[in-house]
Amino acid sequence: MIPTHQPRWPMLATLILLLSLLALTVAPAAAHSALQSAAPAPDSSTDQPVETLTLVFAQPVEVLPDSVQVTGPDGQALTIGESTRADDRVTVTAALAEPLPVGSSVVSWRVIGGDGHPIEGAYVITSTHQPTPTPAAGTPAPAETSMVTSADQAPPAVAPSATDAAAALASPSPPPASGEPLLPELVQTAGRWLAFSAILVAVGVVVFGVAVHPDSRRDQRLLSRLVTGAAIAVIVGATVQLVGHVAVIAGDGMTGMADASAWGIVGRSGLMGATAMRIVGGGVLLVGTRGFVRWSHDREHVGPLLLGAAALLLSFQFTGHTATSTPTLLVRIADAAHVGAAAVWTGGVVALAAVLAARRRRGDDPSLVVGRFSVAATGAVALVGVAGSALAFVELDSIGQLLTGGYGRVLLGKLAIVAAVAAVGAFNHTRLVPAIVGGDQRAAARMQRTMRMELALFPVAIALTAILVRMSP
């Protein structure tokens, strides 16, 4: 007789809910940072000497020593002191070594927003202030100077216009000597994709083994290997993402991963907390799977499995749009539900595909496990749709942004992939699952083929998600 057990959904749901509520106090929410004002004002003209630049942002930012730079009318960089942030965390100042020269200068700024994303921009300031020359030895007295004929005077310099300065700013600049500027972004995105994918698999397999599988003892070795591999991938991916993010913040190619100022900014950001949670959660899962535990029967090891999975889910509350968007309660609960349901769906498909293949080799009946997962997957797909819609509603100001902005187009691509996967899952649930439960072996073989299609589409959806979290709507 095949041993069965009651699903542990209440215990799992309670643990995730408690941790999600705790996450509501992790960090304050904020809108996307943007330049609110500056002194002198952007695109203005002044006849007063400009010795200090002041930039005020809408939300708190982090700065690097060279966050503010100035290019003079002649196209050369002006000497400027380190950029500093005031105690209010929104005001950034930088002192010039000498007042702005006559003409149009370009002020370029690059700061780190509250969501950890670099934000940059530029504007033009036109100075008409003529510095008073200091008489040198042997210089003719004013009376003598007035005797100089106009023919001897040099023609006045023509200051470049604001349009010329803006055009110079828009021209492409050479990449940093330390390497291609896109390499840190690629490293960071690859690490994020690996971490996201592994988290979904790890959490989903844990839920599958603890709460869905009616006889996980027979497949415990297989499930434990899946979780072990995913946990290791989480740790590697989170580490790579962190190092890549430091290099992105430094803005100096991959050599920026050794930048002390960038490490200081990242150390104060939510990504550091998220990375720590992921490494700890992955480690707890490795402890929980040690010795190929009896998933549904050994409470000593089920606890670490659930705790590790909950830590991985909680890590998403520290970073990206979840940590900065409002309304706080809606965003955080919707994100927890979205990630959790996606994990049950994604990791569950991975676990089910592996279990079906193993049971087919052993000649075991797969009908019960297929039927139970079908119910769980249906609920997970519905929750993914509801929570994802809530998050999109918060991030987008209008439906038109789905077509006009880069964020909206990537989101549409993700929605198309998820819809395709959901269609495959619906076909499995309505056509193949009833046939498998009825003992149709051909349906079981066909379901393995359709799940391979799902498994091929999941990484694409996760890759688009990894890109979305780096974009602003």
XYZ file of C-alpha atoms in Angstrom:
473
model
C 0.000 0.000 0.000
C 1.315 3.443 -0.948
C 1.724 5.615 2.128
C 0.037 8.986 1.985
C 0.021 12.059 4.154
C -2.088 15.145 4.529
C -0.820 18.236 2.715
C 1.101 20.665 4.873
C -0.335 23.755 3.185
C -1.499 25.403 6.431
C 1.954 25.197 8.031
C 3.719 26.401 4.877
C 1.257 29.218 4.213
C 1.434 30.421 7.821
C 5.242 30.561 7.764
C 5.376 32.470 4.485
C 2.644 34.874 5.620
C 4.452 35.674 8.871
C 7.736 36.327 7.094
C 6.001 38.451 4.457
C 4.348 40.579 7.153
C 7.740 40.952 8.825
C 9.162 42.150 5.515
C 6.747 45.071 5.501
C 9.011 46.796 8.029
C 12.293 45.991 6.279
C 12.615 49.178 4.246
C 10.569 52.276 3.534
C 8.996 52.578 0.138
C 9.811 55.391 -2.237
C 9.142 56.480 -5.770
C 11.813 56.446 -8.469
C 14.463 59.080 -7.773
C 14.721 61.962 -10.231
C 16.402 65.340 -10.343
C 13.951 67.776 -8.794
C 15.898 71.047 -8.931
C 19.405 72.457 -9.184
C 21.291 75.655 -8.483
C 22.079 77.232 -10.849
C 18.908 76.006 -12.545
C 19.251 73.635 -15.499
C 19.384 75.306 -18.926
C 19.679 78.745 -17.358
C 21.981 81.699 -17.878
C 23.717 83.554 -15.050
C 25.896 86.631 -14.790
C 27.071 85.656 -11.316
C 30.211 83.576 -10.624
C 29.325 79.875 -10.279
C 31.640 78.144 -7.817
C 29.352 75.449 -6.393
C 26.766 73.186 -8.012
C 23.800 71.967 -5.978
C 21.455 69.219 -7.154
C 18.302 68.214 -5.294
C 16.609 64.866 -5.992
C 13.033 63.767 -5.368
C 14.075 60.786 -3.234
C 17.176 59.760 -1.253
C 20.223 58.877 -3.351
C 23.762 57.611 -2.895
C 26.742 59.359 -4.493
C 30.238 58.475 -5.623
C 33.144 60.952 -5.423
C 32.719 61.757 -9.136
C 28.929 61.764 -9.283
C 28.930 65.360 -10.614
C 31.192 66.339 -13.506
C 31.383 69.465 -15.674
C 32.510 69.907 -19.262
C 33.523 73.460 -20.190
C 32.696 75.433 -23.363
C 35.881 74.135 -24.990
C 34.865 70.510 -24.435
C 37.433 69.919 -21.700
C 36.563 68.577 -18.258
C 36.733 71.208 -15.539
C 38.398 70.538 -12.215
C 35.755 69.821 -9.601
C 35.865 68.544 -6.039
C 34.280 65.378 -4.681
C 30.525 65.157 -4.769
C 28.986 65.131 -1.304
C 25.496 64.328 -0.034
C 23.842 66.406 2.666
C 22.217 64.945 5.755
C 18.796 65.117 4.080
C 20.068 62.441 1.618
C 18.543 64.257 -1.363
C 20.900 67.255 -1.769
C 24.196 66.728 -3.614
C 26.859 69.436 -3.910
C 30.183 69.756 -5.695
C 32.616 72.703 -5.604
C 34.470 73.899 -8.694
C 38.171 74.698 -8.439
C 37.480 77.897 -10.423
C 34.225 79.659 -11.377
C 32.528 78.506 -14.550
C 34.146 80.104 -17.614
C 32.168 82.273 -19.995
C 30.028 80.163 -22.294
C 27.845 77.071 -22.059
C 29.060 74.261 -19.812
C 27.490 70.827 -19.446
C 26.818 69.431 -15.979
C 26.661 65.610 -15.978
C 25.425 63.692 -12.943
C 25.178 60.024 -12.032
C 23.746 58.934 -8.681
C 22.352 55.706 -7.239
C 18.613 55.651 -6.573
C 16.884 54.082 -3.612
C 16.144 50.939 -5.640
C 19.869 50.456 -6.331
C 19.668 51.543 -9.974
C 22.157 54.118 -11.318
C 20.347 57.255 -12.506
C 22.062 59.790 -14.708
C 21.399 62.924 -16.665
C 22.855 66.209 -17.847
C 21.932 69.840 -18.350
C 23.495 73.073 -19.594
C 24.443 76.206 -17.684
C 25.464 79.342 -19.569
C 27.740 81.770 -17.747
C 28.128 85.377 -18.869
C 30.186 86.423 -15.858
C 33.471 88.052 -16.884
C 36.123 87.448 -14.243
C 38.004 90.544 -13.130
C 41.626 90.209 -14.296
C 44.345 90.639 -11.733
C 46.950 93.181 -12.900
C 50.372 91.642 -13.280
C 53.775 93.352 -13.000
C 54.425 95.640 -15.945
C 50.775 95.785 -16.909
C 49.839 99.247 -18.207
C 47.838 101.383 -15.829
C 44.167 101.880 -16.613
C 44.901 105.299 -18.110
C 47.534 103.768 -20.382
C 45.234 100.898 -21.298
C 42.635 103.327 -22.525
C 45.219 104.648 -25.028
C 45.346 101.305 -26.853
C 43.617 101.555 -30.198
C 40.740 99.274 -31.082
C 42.853 97.774 -33.857
C 45.181 96.331 -31.236
C 42.364 94.616 -29.305
C 41.771 90.917 -29.805
C 38.263 89.979 -30.962
C 36.065 88.696 -28.167
C 35.650 84.955 -27.903
C 32.288 83.615 -29.033
C 30.780 81.334 -26.406
C 29.396 78.043 -27.677
C 25.630 77.925 -27.568
C 23.623 75.605 -25.354
C 22.718 73.623 -28.474
C 26.380 73.099 -29.310
C 27.112 71.999 -25.749
C 24.205 69.559 -25.761
C 25.322 68.145 -29.107
C 28.819 67.628 -27.735
C 27.335 65.830 -24.768
C 25.287 63.547 -27.000
C 28.307 62.462 -29.061
C 29.572 59.002 -28.192
C 32.460 58.795 -25.777
C 35.090 56.042 -25.700
C 34.463 53.133 -23.316
C 36.364 52.945 -20.040
C 39.902 51.671 -20.365
C 39.122 48.946 -17.823
C 36.826 47.045 -20.211
C 33.544 47.153 -22.084
C 30.964 49.223 -20.175
C 28.256 46.608 -20.804
C 30.225 43.740 -19.250
C 29.240 44.570 -15.626
C 25.585 44.766 -16.683
C 25.857 41.389 -18.414
C 27.550 39.822 -15.388
C 24.943 41.278 -13.042
C 22.026 40.152 -15.231
C 23.467 36.648 -15.631
C 23.917 36.315 -11.867
C 20.394 37.620 -11.238
C 18.929 35.169 -13.790
C 20.753 32.242 -12.203
C 19.687 33.282 -8.686
C 16.058 33.862 -9.691
C 15.817 30.565 -11.590
C 17.435 28.573 -8.804
C 15.225 30.174 -6.139
C 12.054 29.287 -8.041
C 13.238 25.714 -8.519
C 14.420 25.283 -4.933
C 11.257 26.698 -3.362
C 8.987 24.896 -5.807
C 10.623 21.513 -5.259
C 10.444 21.966 -1.478
C 6.728 22.746 -1.666
C 6.215 19.840 -4.057
C 7.993 17.381 -1.772
C 6.515 18.617 1.503
C 2.963 19.583 0.596
C 2.036 18.089 -2.800
C 3.743 14.737 -3.340
C 1.615 11.994 -1.743
C 4.577 9.642 -1.357
C 7.736 11.697 -1.291
C 9.643 8.964 0.553
C 9.954 6.951 -2.656
C 11.372 9.958 -4.518
C 13.195 11.638 -1.665
C 16.663 11.059 -3.098
C 15.655 12.607 -6.416
C 13.957 15.598 -4.794
C 16.883 16.164 -2.436
C 19.321 16.199 -5.341
C 17.193 18.782 -7.129
C 17.090 21.031 -4.060
C 20.811 20.576 -3.407
C 21.704 21.611 -6.960
C 19.318 24.570 -6.847
C 20.647 25.728 -3.462
C 24.225 25.724 -4.767
C 23.090 27.654 -7.868
C 21.350 30.225 -5.619
C 24.559 30.870 -3.695
C 26.662 31.165 -6.869
C 24.126 33.343 -8.688
C 23.614 35.691 -5.746
C 27.383 36.160 -5.373
C 27.887 36.868 -9.084
C 24.992 39.320 -9.086
C 26.439 41.188 -6.101
C 29.900 41.533 -7.655
C 28.411 42.619 -10.986
C 26.222 45.185 -9.236
C 29.225 46.723 -7.479
C 30.954 47.101 -10.850
C 27.811 48.688 -12.316
C 27.619 51.182 -9.445
C 31.299 52.091 -9.853
C 30.744 52.722 -13.577
C 34.326 51.800 -14.468
C 34.102 48.402 -16.141
C 34.789 45.191 -14.267
C 37.688 46.783 -12.393
C 34.984 48.684 -10.528
C 34.202 45.546 -8.500
C 37.163 46.558 -6.296
C 35.924 50.139 -5.829
C 35.650 50.843 -2.084
C 33.090 53.640 -2.558
C 30.859 51.379 -4.653
C 31.098 48.605 -2.045
C 30.110 51.139 0.605
C 26.987 52.100 -1.351
C 26.039 48.484 -2.049
C 26.695 47.583 1.582
C 24.001 50.057 2.613
C 21.559 48.889 -0.051
C 18.856 46.274 -0.011
C 20.827 44.045 -2.370
C 23.334 43.274 0.370
C 20.519 42.105 2.635
C 18.932 40.119 -0.207
C 22.250 38.455 -1.038
C 22.804 37.528 2.596
C 19.293 36.064 2.801
C 19.885 34.024 -0.348
C 23.217 32.664 0.775
C 21.832 31.808 4.216
C 18.662 30.323 2.715
C 20.676 28.223 0.291
C 22.888 27.018 3.129
C 19.885 26.073 5.263
C 18.475 24.073 2.344
C 21.780 22.244 1.990
C 21.578 21.315 5.679
C 17.951 20.258 5.273
C 18.703 17.914 2.380
C 21.763 16.334 4.009
C 21.494 12.547 4.055
C 18.495 12.425 1.633
C 15.935 13.095 4.328
C 12.422 11.722 4.558
C 10.678 14.837 3.365
C 7.171 14.225 4.658
C 7.966 12.199 7.748
C 11.054 13.665 9.389
C 10.077 16.897 11.180
C 13.694 17.536 12.163
C 14.562 18.119 8.514
C 11.268 19.467 7.174
C 11.754 22.552 9.369
C 15.057 23.597 7.729
C 13.585 22.972 4.290
C 10.647 25.279 4.935
C 12.821 27.854 6.693
C 15.328 27.921 3.835
C 12.563 28.248 1.252
C 10.914 31.075 3.205
C 14.268 32.916 3.468
C 14.680 32.756 -0.298
C 11.192 34.155 -0.848
C 11.773 36.890 1.720
C 14.942 38.036 -0.076
C 12.849 39.611 -2.848
C 11.405 42.090 -0.353
C 14.764 43.870 -0.016
C 15.462 44.936 -3.586
C 14.192 46.482 -6.789
C 10.743 47.935 -7.292
C 9.368 45.953 -4.356
C 11.495 47.966 -1.921
C 10.756 51.355 -3.469
C 7.226 51.376 -4.857
C 4.031 52.446 -3.158
C 1.520 51.600 -1.756
C 3.842 49.576 0.415
C 1.410 46.975 1.732
C -0.053 46.155 -1.677
C 3.321 45.935 -3.422
C 4.980 43.744 -0.805
C 2.095 41.301 -0.424
C 1.587 41.126 -4.198
C 5.303 40.483 -4.748
C 5.420 37.741 -2.108
C 2.348 36.095 -3.640
C 3.707 36.488 -7.175
C 7.118 34.980 -6.424
C 5.709 32.242 -4.200
C 3.096 31.157 -6.728
C 5.631 31.285 -9.565
C 7.924 29.034 -7.505
C 5.148 26.505 -6.830
C 4.398 26.479 -10.542
C 7.956 26.522 -11.947
C 9.713 24.336 -9.390
C 6.718 22.026 -9.289
C 6.935 21.378 -13.025
C 10.651 20.621 -12.671
C 9.987 18.234 -9.783
C 7.034 16.573 -11.496
C 8.963 16.026 -14.721
C 11.802 14.381 -12.805
C 9.433 12.263 -10.694
C 7.412 11.104 -13.720
C 10.580 10.029 -15.522
C 11.801 8.145 -12.443
C 8.433 6.477 -11.815
C 8.139 5.466 -15.437
C 11.507 3.709 -15.197
C 10.411 1.963 -11.997
C 6.971 1.125 -13.320
C 5.218 3.049 -10.514
C 1.767 4.576 -10.961
C 2.076 8.389 -11.468
C -1.646 9.190 -11.419
C -1.944 10.317 -7.797
C 1.044 12.674 -7.843
C -0.053 14.118 -11.204
C -3.555 14.760 -9.934
C -2.400 16.480 -6.753
C 0.102 18.696 -8.556
C -2.487 19.654 -11.138
C -4.654 21.158 -8.384
C -1.700 23.031 -6.862
C -0.508 24.299 -10.256
C -3.958 25.607 -11.181
C -4.112 27.691 -8.030
C -0.538 28.892 -8.536
C -1.193 30.025 -12.114
C -4.267 31.970 -11.020
C -2.325 33.652 -8.203
C 0.552 34.537 -10.547
C -1.907 36.302 -12.828
C -3.670 38.237 -10.069
C -0.495 39.284 -8.236
C 1.330 40.133 -11.466
C -1.578 42.326 -12.590
C -1.505 44.168 -9.263
C 2.223 44.840 -9.587
C 1.846 46.044 -13.188
C -0.976 48.363 -12.098
C 1.314 49.921 -9.483
C 4.349 50.315 -11.744
C 2.637 51.626 -14.891
C 0.918 55.005 -15.037
C -1.201 53.987 -18.023
C -1.908 51.067 -20.328
C -0.211 53.004 -23.114
C 3.161 52.486 -21.427
C 2.984 48.830 -22.439
C 3.585 49.933 -26.024
C 5.564 53.163 -25.722
C 8.265 52.357 -23.175
C 11.021 49.777 -22.983
C 9.738 48.533 -19.627
C 6.261 48.004 -21.057
C 7.511 46.114 -24.106
C 9.664 43.780 -22.030
C 6.697 43.263 -19.707
C 4.511 42.400 -22.697
C 7.111 39.858 -23.819
C 7.098 38.271 -20.378
C 3.297 38.185 -20.317
C 3.258 36.467 -23.713
C 5.659 33.772 -22.501
C 3.714 33.257 -19.274
C 0.463 33.054 -21.254
C 1.969 30.369 -23.498
C 3.133 28.360 -20.484
C -0.284 28.784 -18.863
C -1.956 27.517 -22.033
C 0.197 24.396 -21.966
C -0.612 23.919 -18.280
C -4.328 24.339 -18.955
C -4.152 21.684 -21.654
C -2.379 19.347 -19.258
C -4.930 19.990 -16.517
C -8.058 19.601 -18.628
C -7.010 16.883 -21.073
C -3.998 14.912 -19.957
C -4.396 14.794 -16.165
C -7.858 13.153 -16.293
C -6.524 10.623 -18.783
C -3.491 9.824 -16.599
C -5.661 9.429 -13.508
C -7.768 7.027 -15.592
C -4.697 4.911 -16.293
C -3.839 6.068 -19.841
C -0.084 5.504 -20.212
C 0.024 7.294 -23.556
C -1.277 10.430 -21.839
C 1.547 10.198 -19.295
C 4.132 10.055 -22.071
C 2.490 12.970 -23.845
C 2.463 15.014 -20.652
C 6.210 14.556 -20.326
C 6.576 16.097 -23.779
C 4.366 19.073 -22.966
C 6.262 19.658 -19.717
C 9.496 19.811 -21.670
C 7.914 22.683 -23.599
C 7.074 24.415 -20.302
C 10.605 23.866 -19.025
C 11.999 25.456 -22.192
C 9.824 28.563 -21.791
C 10.367 29.116 -18.066
C 14.021 30.293 -18.413
C 12.943 32.858 -21.023
C 10.293 34.288 -18.695
C 12.801 34.430 -15.837
C 15.371 36.151 -18.074
C 12.828 38.840 -18.964
C 12.072 39.238 -15.254
C 15.785 39.689 -14.543
C 15.847 42.471 -17.137
C 12.651 44.114 -15.853
C 13.976 44.626 -12.338
C 16.786 46.750 -13.788
C 14.410 48.978 -15.745
C 12.240 51.892 -14.695
C 8.684 52.151 -16.049
